XYZ file of C-alpha atoms in Angstrom:
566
model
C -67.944 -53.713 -129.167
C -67.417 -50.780 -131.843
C -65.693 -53.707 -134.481
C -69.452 -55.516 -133.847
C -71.395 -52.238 -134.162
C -69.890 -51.027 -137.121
C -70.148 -53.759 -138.869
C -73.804 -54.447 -137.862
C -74.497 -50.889 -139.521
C -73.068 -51.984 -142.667
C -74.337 -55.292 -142.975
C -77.979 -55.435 -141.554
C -79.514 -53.073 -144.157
C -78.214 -54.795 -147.065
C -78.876 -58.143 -145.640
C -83.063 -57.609 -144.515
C -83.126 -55.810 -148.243
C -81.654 -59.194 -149.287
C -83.851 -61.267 -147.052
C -87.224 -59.238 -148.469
C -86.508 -60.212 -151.848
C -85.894 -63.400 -151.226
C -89.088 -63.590 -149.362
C -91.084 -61.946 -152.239
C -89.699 -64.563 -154.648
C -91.051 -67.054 -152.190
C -94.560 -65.618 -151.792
C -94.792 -65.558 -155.702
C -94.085 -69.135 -156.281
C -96.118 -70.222 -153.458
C -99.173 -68.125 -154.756
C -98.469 -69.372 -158.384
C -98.270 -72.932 -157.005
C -100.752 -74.132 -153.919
C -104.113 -72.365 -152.658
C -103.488 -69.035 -152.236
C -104.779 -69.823 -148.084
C -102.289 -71.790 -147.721
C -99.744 -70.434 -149.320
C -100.321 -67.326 -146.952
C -100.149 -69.682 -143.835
C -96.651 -70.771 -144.769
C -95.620 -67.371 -145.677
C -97.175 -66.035 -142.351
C -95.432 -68.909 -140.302
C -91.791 -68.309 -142.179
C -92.011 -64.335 -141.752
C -92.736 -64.765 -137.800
C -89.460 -66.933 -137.332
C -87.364 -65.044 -139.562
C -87.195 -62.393 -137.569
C -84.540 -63.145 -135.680
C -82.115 -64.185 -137.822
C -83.783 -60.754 -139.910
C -82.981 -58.058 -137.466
C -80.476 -59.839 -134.776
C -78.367 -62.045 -137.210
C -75.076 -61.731 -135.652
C -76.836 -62.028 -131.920
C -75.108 -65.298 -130.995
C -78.463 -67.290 -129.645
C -80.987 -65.561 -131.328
C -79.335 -65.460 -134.929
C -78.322 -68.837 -134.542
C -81.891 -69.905 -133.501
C -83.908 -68.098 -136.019
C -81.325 -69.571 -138.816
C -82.454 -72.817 -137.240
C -86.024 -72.358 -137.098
C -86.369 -71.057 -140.778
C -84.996 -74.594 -141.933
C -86.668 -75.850 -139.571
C -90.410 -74.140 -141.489
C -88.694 -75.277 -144.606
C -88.341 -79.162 -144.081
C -92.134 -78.857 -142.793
C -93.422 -77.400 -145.703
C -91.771 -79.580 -147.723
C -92.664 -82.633 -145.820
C -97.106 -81.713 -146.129
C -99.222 -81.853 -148.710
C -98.258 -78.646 -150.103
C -94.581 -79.420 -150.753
C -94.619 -81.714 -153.514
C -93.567 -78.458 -155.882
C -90.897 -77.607 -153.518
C -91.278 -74.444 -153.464
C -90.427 -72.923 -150.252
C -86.844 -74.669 -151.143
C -85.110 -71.936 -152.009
C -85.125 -70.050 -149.067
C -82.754 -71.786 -147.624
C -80.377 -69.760 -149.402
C -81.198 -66.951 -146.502
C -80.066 -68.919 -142.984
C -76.909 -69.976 -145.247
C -76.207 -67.110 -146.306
C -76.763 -65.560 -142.900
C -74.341 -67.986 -141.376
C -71.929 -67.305 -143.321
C -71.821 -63.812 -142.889
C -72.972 -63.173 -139.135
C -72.178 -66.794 -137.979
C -70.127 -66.151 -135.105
C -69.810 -62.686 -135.140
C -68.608 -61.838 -131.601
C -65.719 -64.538 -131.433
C -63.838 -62.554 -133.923
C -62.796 -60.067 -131.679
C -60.315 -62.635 -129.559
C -57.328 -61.506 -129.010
C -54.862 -62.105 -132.237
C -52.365 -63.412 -129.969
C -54.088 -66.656 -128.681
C -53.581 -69.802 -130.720
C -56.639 -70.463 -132.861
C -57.688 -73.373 -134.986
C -59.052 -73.352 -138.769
C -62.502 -73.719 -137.331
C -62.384 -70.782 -135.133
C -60.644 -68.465 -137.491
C -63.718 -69.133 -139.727
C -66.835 -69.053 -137.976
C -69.066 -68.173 -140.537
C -68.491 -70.575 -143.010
C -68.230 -73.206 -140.176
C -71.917 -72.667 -138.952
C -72.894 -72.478 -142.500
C -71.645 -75.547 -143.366
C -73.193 -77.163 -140.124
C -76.444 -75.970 -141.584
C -76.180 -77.574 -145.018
C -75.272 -81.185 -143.485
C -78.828 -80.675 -141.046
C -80.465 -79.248 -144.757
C -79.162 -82.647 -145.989
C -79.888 -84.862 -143.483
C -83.519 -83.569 -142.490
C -84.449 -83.300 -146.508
C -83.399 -86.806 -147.048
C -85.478 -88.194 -144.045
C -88.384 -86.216 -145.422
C -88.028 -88.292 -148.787
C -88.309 -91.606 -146.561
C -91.186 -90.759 -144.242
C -93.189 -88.602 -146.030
C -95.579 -90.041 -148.979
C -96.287 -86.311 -150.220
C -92.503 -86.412 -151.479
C -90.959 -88.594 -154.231
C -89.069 -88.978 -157.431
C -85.743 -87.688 -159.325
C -87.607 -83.915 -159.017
C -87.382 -83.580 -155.658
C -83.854 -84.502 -155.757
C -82.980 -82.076 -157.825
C -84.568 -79.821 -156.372
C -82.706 -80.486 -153.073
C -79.438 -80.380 -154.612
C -80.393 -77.216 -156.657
C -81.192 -75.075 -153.091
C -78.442 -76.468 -150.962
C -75.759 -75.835 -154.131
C -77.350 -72.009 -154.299
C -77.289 -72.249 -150.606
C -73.303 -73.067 -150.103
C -73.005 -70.442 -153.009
C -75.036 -68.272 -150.825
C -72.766 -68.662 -147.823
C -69.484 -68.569 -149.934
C -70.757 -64.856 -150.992
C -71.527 -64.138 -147.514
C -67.922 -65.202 -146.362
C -66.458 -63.007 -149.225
C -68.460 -60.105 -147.734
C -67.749 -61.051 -144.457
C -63.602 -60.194 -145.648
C -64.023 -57.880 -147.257
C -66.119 -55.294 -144.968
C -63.613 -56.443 -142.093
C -60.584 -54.876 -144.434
C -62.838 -51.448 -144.756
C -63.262 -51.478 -141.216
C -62.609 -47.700 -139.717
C -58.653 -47.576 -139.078
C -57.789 -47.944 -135.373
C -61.168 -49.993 -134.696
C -59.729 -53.695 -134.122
C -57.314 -52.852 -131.435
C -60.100 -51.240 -129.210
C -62.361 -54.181 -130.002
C -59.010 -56.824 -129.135
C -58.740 -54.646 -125.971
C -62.591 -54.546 -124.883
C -62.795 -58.222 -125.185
C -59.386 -58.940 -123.215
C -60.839 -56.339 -120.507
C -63.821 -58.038 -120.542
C -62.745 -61.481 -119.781
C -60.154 -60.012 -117.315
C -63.242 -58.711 -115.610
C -65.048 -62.026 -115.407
C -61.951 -63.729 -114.299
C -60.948 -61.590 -111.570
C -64.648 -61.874 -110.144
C -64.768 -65.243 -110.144
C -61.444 -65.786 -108.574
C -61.344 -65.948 -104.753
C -59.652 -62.852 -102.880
C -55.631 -62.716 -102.639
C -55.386 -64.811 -105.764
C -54.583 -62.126 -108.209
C -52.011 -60.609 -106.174
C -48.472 -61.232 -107.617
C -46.911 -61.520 -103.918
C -49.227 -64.132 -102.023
C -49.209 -66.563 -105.216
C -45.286 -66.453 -104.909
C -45.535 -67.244 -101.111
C -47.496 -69.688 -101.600
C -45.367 -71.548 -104.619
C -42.509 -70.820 -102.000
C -44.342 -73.030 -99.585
C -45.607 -75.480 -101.733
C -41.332 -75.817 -103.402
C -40.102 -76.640 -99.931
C -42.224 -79.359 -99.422
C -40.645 -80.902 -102.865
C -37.042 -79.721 -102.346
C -35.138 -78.983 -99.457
C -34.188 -75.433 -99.501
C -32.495 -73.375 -96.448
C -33.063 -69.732 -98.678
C -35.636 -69.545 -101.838
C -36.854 -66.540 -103.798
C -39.309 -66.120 -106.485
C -38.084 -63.580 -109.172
C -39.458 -61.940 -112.121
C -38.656 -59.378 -114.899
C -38.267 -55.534 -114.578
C -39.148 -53.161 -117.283
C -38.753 -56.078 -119.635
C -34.736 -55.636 -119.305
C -32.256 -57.929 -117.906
C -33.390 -56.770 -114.056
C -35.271 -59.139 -111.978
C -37.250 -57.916 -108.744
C -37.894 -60.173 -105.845
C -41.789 -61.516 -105.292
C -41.252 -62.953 -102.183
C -38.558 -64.877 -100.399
C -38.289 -67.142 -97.505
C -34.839 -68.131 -94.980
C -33.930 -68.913 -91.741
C -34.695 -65.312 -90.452
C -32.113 -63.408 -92.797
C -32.225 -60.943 -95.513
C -30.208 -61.993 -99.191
C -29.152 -60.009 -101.458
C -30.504 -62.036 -103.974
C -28.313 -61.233 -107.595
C -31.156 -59.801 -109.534
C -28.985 -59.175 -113.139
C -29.150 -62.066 -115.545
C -25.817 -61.510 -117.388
C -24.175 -61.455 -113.842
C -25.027 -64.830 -113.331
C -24.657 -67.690 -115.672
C -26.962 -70.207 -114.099
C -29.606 -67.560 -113.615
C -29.119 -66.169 -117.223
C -29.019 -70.106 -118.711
C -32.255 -71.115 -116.746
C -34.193 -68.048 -118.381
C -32.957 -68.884 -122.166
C -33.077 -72.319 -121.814
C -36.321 -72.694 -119.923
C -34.440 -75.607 -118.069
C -33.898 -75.979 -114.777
C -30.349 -76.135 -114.265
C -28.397 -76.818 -110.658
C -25.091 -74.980 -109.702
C -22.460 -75.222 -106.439
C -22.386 -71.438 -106.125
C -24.436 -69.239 -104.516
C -27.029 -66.941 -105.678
C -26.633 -64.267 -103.463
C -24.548 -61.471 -104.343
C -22.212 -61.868 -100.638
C -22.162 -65.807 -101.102
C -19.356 -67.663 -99.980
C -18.545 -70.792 -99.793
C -19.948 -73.972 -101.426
C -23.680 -74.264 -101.757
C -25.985 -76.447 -103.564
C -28.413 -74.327 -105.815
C -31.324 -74.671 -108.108
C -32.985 -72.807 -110.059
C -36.445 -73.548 -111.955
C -38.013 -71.378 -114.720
C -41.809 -70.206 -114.637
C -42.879 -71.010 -118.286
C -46.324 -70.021 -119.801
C -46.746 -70.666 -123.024
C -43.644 -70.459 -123.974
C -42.515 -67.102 -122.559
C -40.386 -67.186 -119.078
C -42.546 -65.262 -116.526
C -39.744 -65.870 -113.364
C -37.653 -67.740 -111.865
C -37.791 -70.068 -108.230
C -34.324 -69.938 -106.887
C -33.286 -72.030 -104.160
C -30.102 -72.621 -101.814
C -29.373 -75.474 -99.843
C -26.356 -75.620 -97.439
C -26.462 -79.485 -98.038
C -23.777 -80.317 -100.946
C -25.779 -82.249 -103.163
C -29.402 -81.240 -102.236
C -30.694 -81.276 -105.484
C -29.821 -84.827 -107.570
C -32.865 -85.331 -110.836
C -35.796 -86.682 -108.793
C -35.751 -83.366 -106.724
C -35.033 -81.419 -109.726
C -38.529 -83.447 -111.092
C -40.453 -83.016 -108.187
C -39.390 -79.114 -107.946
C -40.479 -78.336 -111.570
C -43.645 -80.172 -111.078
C -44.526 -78.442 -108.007
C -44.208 -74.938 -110.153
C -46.823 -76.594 -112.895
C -49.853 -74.444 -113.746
C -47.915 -71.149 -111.503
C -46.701 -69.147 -114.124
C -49.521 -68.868 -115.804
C -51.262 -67.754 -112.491
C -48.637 -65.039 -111.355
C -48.495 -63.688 -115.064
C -51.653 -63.106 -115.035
C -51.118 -61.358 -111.756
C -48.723 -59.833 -113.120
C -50.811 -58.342 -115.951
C -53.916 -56.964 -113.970
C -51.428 -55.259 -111.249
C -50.044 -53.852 -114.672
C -53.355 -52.920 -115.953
C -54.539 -51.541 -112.671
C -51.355 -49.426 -112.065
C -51.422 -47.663 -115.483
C -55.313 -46.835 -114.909
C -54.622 -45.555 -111.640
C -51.949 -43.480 -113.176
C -53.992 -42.514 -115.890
C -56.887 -41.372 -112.848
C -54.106 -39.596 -111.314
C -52.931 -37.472 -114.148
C -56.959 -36.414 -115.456
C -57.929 -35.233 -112.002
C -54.608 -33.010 -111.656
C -55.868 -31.414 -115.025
C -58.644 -31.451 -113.931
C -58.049 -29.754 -110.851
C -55.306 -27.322 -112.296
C -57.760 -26.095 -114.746
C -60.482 -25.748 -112.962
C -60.376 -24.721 -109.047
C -57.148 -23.753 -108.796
C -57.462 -21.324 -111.526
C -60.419 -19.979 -109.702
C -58.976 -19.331 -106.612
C -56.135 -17.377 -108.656
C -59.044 -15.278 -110.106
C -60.390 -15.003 -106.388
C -57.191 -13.798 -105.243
C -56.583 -11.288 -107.679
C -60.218 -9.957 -107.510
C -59.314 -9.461 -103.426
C -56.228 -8.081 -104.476
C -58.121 -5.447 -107.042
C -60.825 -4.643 -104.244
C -57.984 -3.566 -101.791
C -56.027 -1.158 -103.623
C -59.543 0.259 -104.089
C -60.310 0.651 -100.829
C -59.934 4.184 -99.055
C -57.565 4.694 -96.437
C -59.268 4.976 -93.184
C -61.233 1.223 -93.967
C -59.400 -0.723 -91.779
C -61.850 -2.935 -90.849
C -62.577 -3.895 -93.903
C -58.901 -4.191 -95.247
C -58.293 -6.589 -92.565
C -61.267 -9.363 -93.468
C -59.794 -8.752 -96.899
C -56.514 -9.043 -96.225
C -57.663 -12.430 -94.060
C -59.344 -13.653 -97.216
C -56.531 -13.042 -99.218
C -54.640 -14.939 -96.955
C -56.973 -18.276 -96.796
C -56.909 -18.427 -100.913
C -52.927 -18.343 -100.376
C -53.665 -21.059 -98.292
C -55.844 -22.718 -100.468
C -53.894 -22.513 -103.702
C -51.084 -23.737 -101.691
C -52.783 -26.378 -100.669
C -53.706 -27.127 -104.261
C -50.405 -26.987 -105.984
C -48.910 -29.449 -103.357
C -52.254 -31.587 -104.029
C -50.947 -31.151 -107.729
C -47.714 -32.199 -106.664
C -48.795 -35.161 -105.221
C -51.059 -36.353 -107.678
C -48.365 -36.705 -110.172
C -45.138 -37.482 -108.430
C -44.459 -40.972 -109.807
C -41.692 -43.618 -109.323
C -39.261 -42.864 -112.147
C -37.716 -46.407 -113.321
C -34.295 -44.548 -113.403
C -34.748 -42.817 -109.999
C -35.850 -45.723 -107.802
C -38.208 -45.103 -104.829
C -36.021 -43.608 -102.639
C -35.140 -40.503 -105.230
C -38.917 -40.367 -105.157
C -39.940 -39.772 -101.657
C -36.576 -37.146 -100.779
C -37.887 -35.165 -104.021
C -41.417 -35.034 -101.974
C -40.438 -34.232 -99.038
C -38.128 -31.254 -99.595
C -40.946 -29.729 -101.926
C -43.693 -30.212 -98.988
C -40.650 -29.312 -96.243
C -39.936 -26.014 -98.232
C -43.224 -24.838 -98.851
C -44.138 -25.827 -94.808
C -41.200 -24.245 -93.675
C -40.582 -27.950 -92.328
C -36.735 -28.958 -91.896
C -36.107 -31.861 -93.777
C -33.522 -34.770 -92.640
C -33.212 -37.770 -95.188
C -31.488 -40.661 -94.684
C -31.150 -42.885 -97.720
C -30.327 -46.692 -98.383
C -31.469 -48.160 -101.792
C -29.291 -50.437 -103.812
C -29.172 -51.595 -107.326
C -32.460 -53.797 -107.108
C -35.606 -52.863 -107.491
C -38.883 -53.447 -106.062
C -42.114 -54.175 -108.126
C -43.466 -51.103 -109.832
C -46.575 -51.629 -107.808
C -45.069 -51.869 -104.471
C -42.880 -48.714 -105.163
C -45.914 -46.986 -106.079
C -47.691 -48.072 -103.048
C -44.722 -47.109 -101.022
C -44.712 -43.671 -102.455
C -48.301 -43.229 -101.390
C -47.873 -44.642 -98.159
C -44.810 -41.894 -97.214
C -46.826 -38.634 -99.265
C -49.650 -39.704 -96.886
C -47.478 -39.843 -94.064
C -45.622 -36.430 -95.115
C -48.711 -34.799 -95.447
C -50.184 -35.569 -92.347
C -47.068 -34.138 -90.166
C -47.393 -31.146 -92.574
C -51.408 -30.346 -91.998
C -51.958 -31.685 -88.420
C -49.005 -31.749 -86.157
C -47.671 -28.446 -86.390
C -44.592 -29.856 -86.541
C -41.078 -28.039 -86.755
C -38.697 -30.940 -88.078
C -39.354 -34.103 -90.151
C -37.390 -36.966 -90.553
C -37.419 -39.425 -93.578
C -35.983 -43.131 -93.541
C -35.794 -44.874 -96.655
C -33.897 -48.626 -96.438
C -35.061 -50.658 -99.881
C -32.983 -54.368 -100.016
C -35.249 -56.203 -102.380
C -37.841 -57.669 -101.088
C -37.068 -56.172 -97.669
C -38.335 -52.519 -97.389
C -38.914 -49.810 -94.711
C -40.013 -46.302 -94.725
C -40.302 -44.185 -91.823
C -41.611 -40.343 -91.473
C -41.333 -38.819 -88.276
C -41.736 -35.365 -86.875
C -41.649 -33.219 -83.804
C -45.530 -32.262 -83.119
C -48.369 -33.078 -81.412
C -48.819 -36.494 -82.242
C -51.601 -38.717 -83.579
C -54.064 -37.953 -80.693
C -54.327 -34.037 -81.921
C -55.435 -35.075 -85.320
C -58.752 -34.745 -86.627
C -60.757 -36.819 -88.801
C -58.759 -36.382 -91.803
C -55.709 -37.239 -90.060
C -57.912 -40.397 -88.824
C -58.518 -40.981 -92.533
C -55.384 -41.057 -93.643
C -53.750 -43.666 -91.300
C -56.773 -45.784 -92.268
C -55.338 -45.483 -96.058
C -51.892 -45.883 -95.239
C -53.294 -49.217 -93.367
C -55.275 -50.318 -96.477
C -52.119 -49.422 -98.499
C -49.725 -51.575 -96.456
C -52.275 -54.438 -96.859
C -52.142 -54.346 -100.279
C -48.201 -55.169 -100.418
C -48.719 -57.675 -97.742
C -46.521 -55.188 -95.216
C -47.111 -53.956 -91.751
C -47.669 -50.418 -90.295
C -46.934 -49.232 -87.332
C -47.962 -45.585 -86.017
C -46.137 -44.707 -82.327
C -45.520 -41.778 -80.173
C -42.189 -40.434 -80.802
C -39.569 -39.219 -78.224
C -40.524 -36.713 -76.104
C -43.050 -35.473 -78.833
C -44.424 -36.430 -82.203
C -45.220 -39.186 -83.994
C -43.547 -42.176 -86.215
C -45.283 -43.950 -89.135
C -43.316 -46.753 -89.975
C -44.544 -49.098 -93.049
C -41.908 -52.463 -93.190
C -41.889 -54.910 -96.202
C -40.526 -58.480 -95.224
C -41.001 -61.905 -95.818
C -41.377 -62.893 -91.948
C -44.432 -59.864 -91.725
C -48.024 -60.140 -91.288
C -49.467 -58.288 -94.265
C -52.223 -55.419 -93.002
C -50.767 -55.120 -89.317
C -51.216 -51.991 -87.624
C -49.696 -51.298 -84.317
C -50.228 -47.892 -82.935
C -50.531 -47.026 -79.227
C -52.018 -43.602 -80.141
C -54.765 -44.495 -82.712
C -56.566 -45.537 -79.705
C -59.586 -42.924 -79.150
């Protein structure tokens, strides 16, 4: 949008300053050669459908259709009883020209990184050259059909304001360059980014629900794979952080967790099949604990050229996999790498502008409230030293106040907290949520018990994140509403398994009020989003237990709470 705008600010002035002369020249030699009546008409007529193409050439229907209709005025002209001087000819320099240098104006700011042809890469001079073979054609009728026109003048004539008009565009084209290399520095990238935004918009609102979500197009290639291949255990893996770490998408096995090997240069067949972009078969198995003879394969997710993941899958037939079920598997996985990395991209895009959110309203919130309510507090603190001795009254509502702002700025800085406590890609999720809960246990006087079980693979960066979320919301709730004494974390991550817990020793669910309410309806809309399950129960012989569980065999969005119950 600002690459079009800028350059619309440049260009327009010059080009209706252009366009005016060119029109003067026209009136002149239309006055000097027919009636002056109707030499008016014709000028009247050509100055009403030049305006488009006058003050909205780069406008991609109205430009083009204004270019259009001034030949369009032209060829009539030329075809009555006034055109046997020709003299309206030359103005066809002006929708040439035009085409050249607005022709296509908005398809320049595609992204640089798609594939584009010679015709696309110059628009201008494409639609300019369009026009001329319409000049020629529709001028060369004219000499057939119409008895006003005839002889070698008219010819030349022809040839004169086409060859000025080509000219014309050729100088336009040059322009065109040239005020694209003065562009303002740092303008193309926003323009490349507003137009990939764009379309990502369009996309995404056209596309049913679920299909832009990274795990339910996995789970569904899954299914779709073990209808082609036989397969006892099957993951779908992608990259991490652009390293040699893949994370699991989804997985699917007769009711067991594997520990999937998620480092290509610990595995050849894995590393081979992402180089190669072959699928390759192996007797070994995948998993990190396999033993034994198994019969694997393993199928790359190309898109244009760039691996996106990889389907594994584990048969404990031996020979499960001979070519025709090697075929059939890599035809099943045709058109679903382009699919999940596009997934892929918008959960990126969407996680880095939540982040982004995150970290504006902590400033925002830092520099604003909070350091009002430090102001507050120090003006209550100022009004009682002042006060006399005997106002006791009055020192104790002030002393009360004092204590709410405490309250309040505490309240705020663990809001702060929150806000920007992130998954750190060398910490893992589990670092994460202990670092959260001693800050909120030690500030709540809450004693903290963690119990910890990550391994070396990762989950998605968006599931982390939502995980995160899910066990702040959870923390905070004990914190506010239960009046609890003791809180216990559970953290168990095993790729693409995963299960947090946060219980305490309170009052339990049924003493909250509506924020509390609110916030179990978020953690639910959370869990959804990762296709996990909540669960929210009494705990033993008080509190409560919120429980979120990641696994393949889960309903995504379930929410099973005795106590939610009003």
């Amino acid at each position: 949008m600002k690459d079009r705008l800028w350059r619309n600010r440049h260009w327009l002035l010059p080009s209706m300053c252009m366009r005016a002369a060119l029109f003067l020249i026209i009136l002149i030699s239309g006055l000097l050669t027919v009636p002056v009546g109707r030499a008016l008409l014709w000028c009247l007529v050509l100055a009403v459908v030049s305006l488009p193409g006058t003050f909205a050439p780069a406008h991609p229907v109205f430009g083009r259709l204004g270019r259009l209709a001034e030949i369009a005025v032209v060829v009539a002209q030329v075809m009555g009883p006034d055109g046997g001087d020709n003299w309206m000819l030359p103005f066809l320099l002006a929708p040439l020209g035009g085409a050249a240098m607005f022709g296509g104006l908005r398809d320049e700011t595609a992204p640089v990184r798609q594939p584009r042809s010679v015709l696309s890469r110059y628009p201008g001079l494409t639609e300019a050259g369009l026009l001329a073979i319409g000049c020629v054609a529709a001028l060369s009728v004219t000499s057939w059909i119409s008895p006003f026109v005839n002889g070698a003048g008219y010819a030349r004539a022809v040839i004169s304001a086409i060859g000025l008009g080509l000219i014309a565009a050729a100088v336009g084209h040059w322009l065109r360059q040239l005020l694209h290399a003065e562009m303002p520095p740092g303008a193309r990238p926003y323009a490349e980014a507003t137009a990939l935004l764009t379309q990502l918009r369009a996309v995404a609102r056209q596309l049913p629900g679920g299909t832009l979500d990274p795990g339910g197009i996995s789970a569904d290639l899954l299914e779709r794979l073990r209808q082609a291949a036989p397969a006892d255990r099957a993951a779908v893996m992608v990259a991490h952080g652009g390293g040699n770490r893949l994370v699991v998408l989804a997985q699917t096995g007769e009711g067991e967790r594997v520990d999937w090997e998620t480092s290509l240069p610990a595995n050849t067949l894995l590393a081979d099949t992402w180089a190669g972009q072959q699928a390759h078969t192996g007797t070994s198995s995948l998993a990190r604990s396999g033993t034994g003879q198994v019969s694997s394969l393993v199928v790359p997710l190309v898109a244009d050229r760039r691996t996106v993941g990889l389907v594994l899958l584990e048969s404990d037939l031996p020979d499960a996999y001979p070519s025709d079920v090697v075929d059939a598997a890599v035809e099943s996985t045709t058109g679903a790498a382009l699919r999940l990395e596009t997934a892929l991209l918008f959960e990126e895009v969407q996680s880095l502008a939540t982040m982004e959110e995150r970290q504006r309203l902590a400033r925002e919130i830092h520099d604003g409230i909070a350091q009002e309510l430090a102001m507050l507090g120090y003006g209550i603190d100022h009004a009682l030293a002042q006060l006399p001795a005997d106002a006791t009254d009055s020192a104790e509502q002030l002393q009360e106040l004092r204590d709410e702002v405490t309250r309040l700025i505490t309240e705020l800085r663990l809001s702060l907290f929150e806000l920007r406590s992130e998954v750190d890609r060398h910490g893992g999720l589990t670092t994460a949520i202990a670092d959260y809960a001693r800050t909120v246990g030690s500030s709540a006087g809450l004693r903290v018990h963690l119990s910890l079980d990550e391994g070396g693979a990762r989950l998605p960066a968006a599931t982390e994140a939502e995980l995160l979320r899910i066990a702040q919301e959870a923390i905070t709730n004990a914190r506010k509403h239960a009046r609890a004494e003791n809180l216990w974390v559970t953290c168990e991550v095993d790729p693409p398994y995963a299960r947090i817990e946060v219980a305490d020793d309170g009052t339990g669910v049924s003493g909250e009020g509506a924020d509390g309410r609110y916030g179990l309806t978020i953690m639910s809309e959370r869990a959804e989003r990762i296709r996990g399950s909540l669960e929210i129960r009494p705990r033993d012989p008080h509190g409560t237990t919120v429980a979120v569980l990641l696994a393949p065999s889960d309903r995504p969005g379930t929410v099973s709470s005795e106590a939610v119950r009003e």
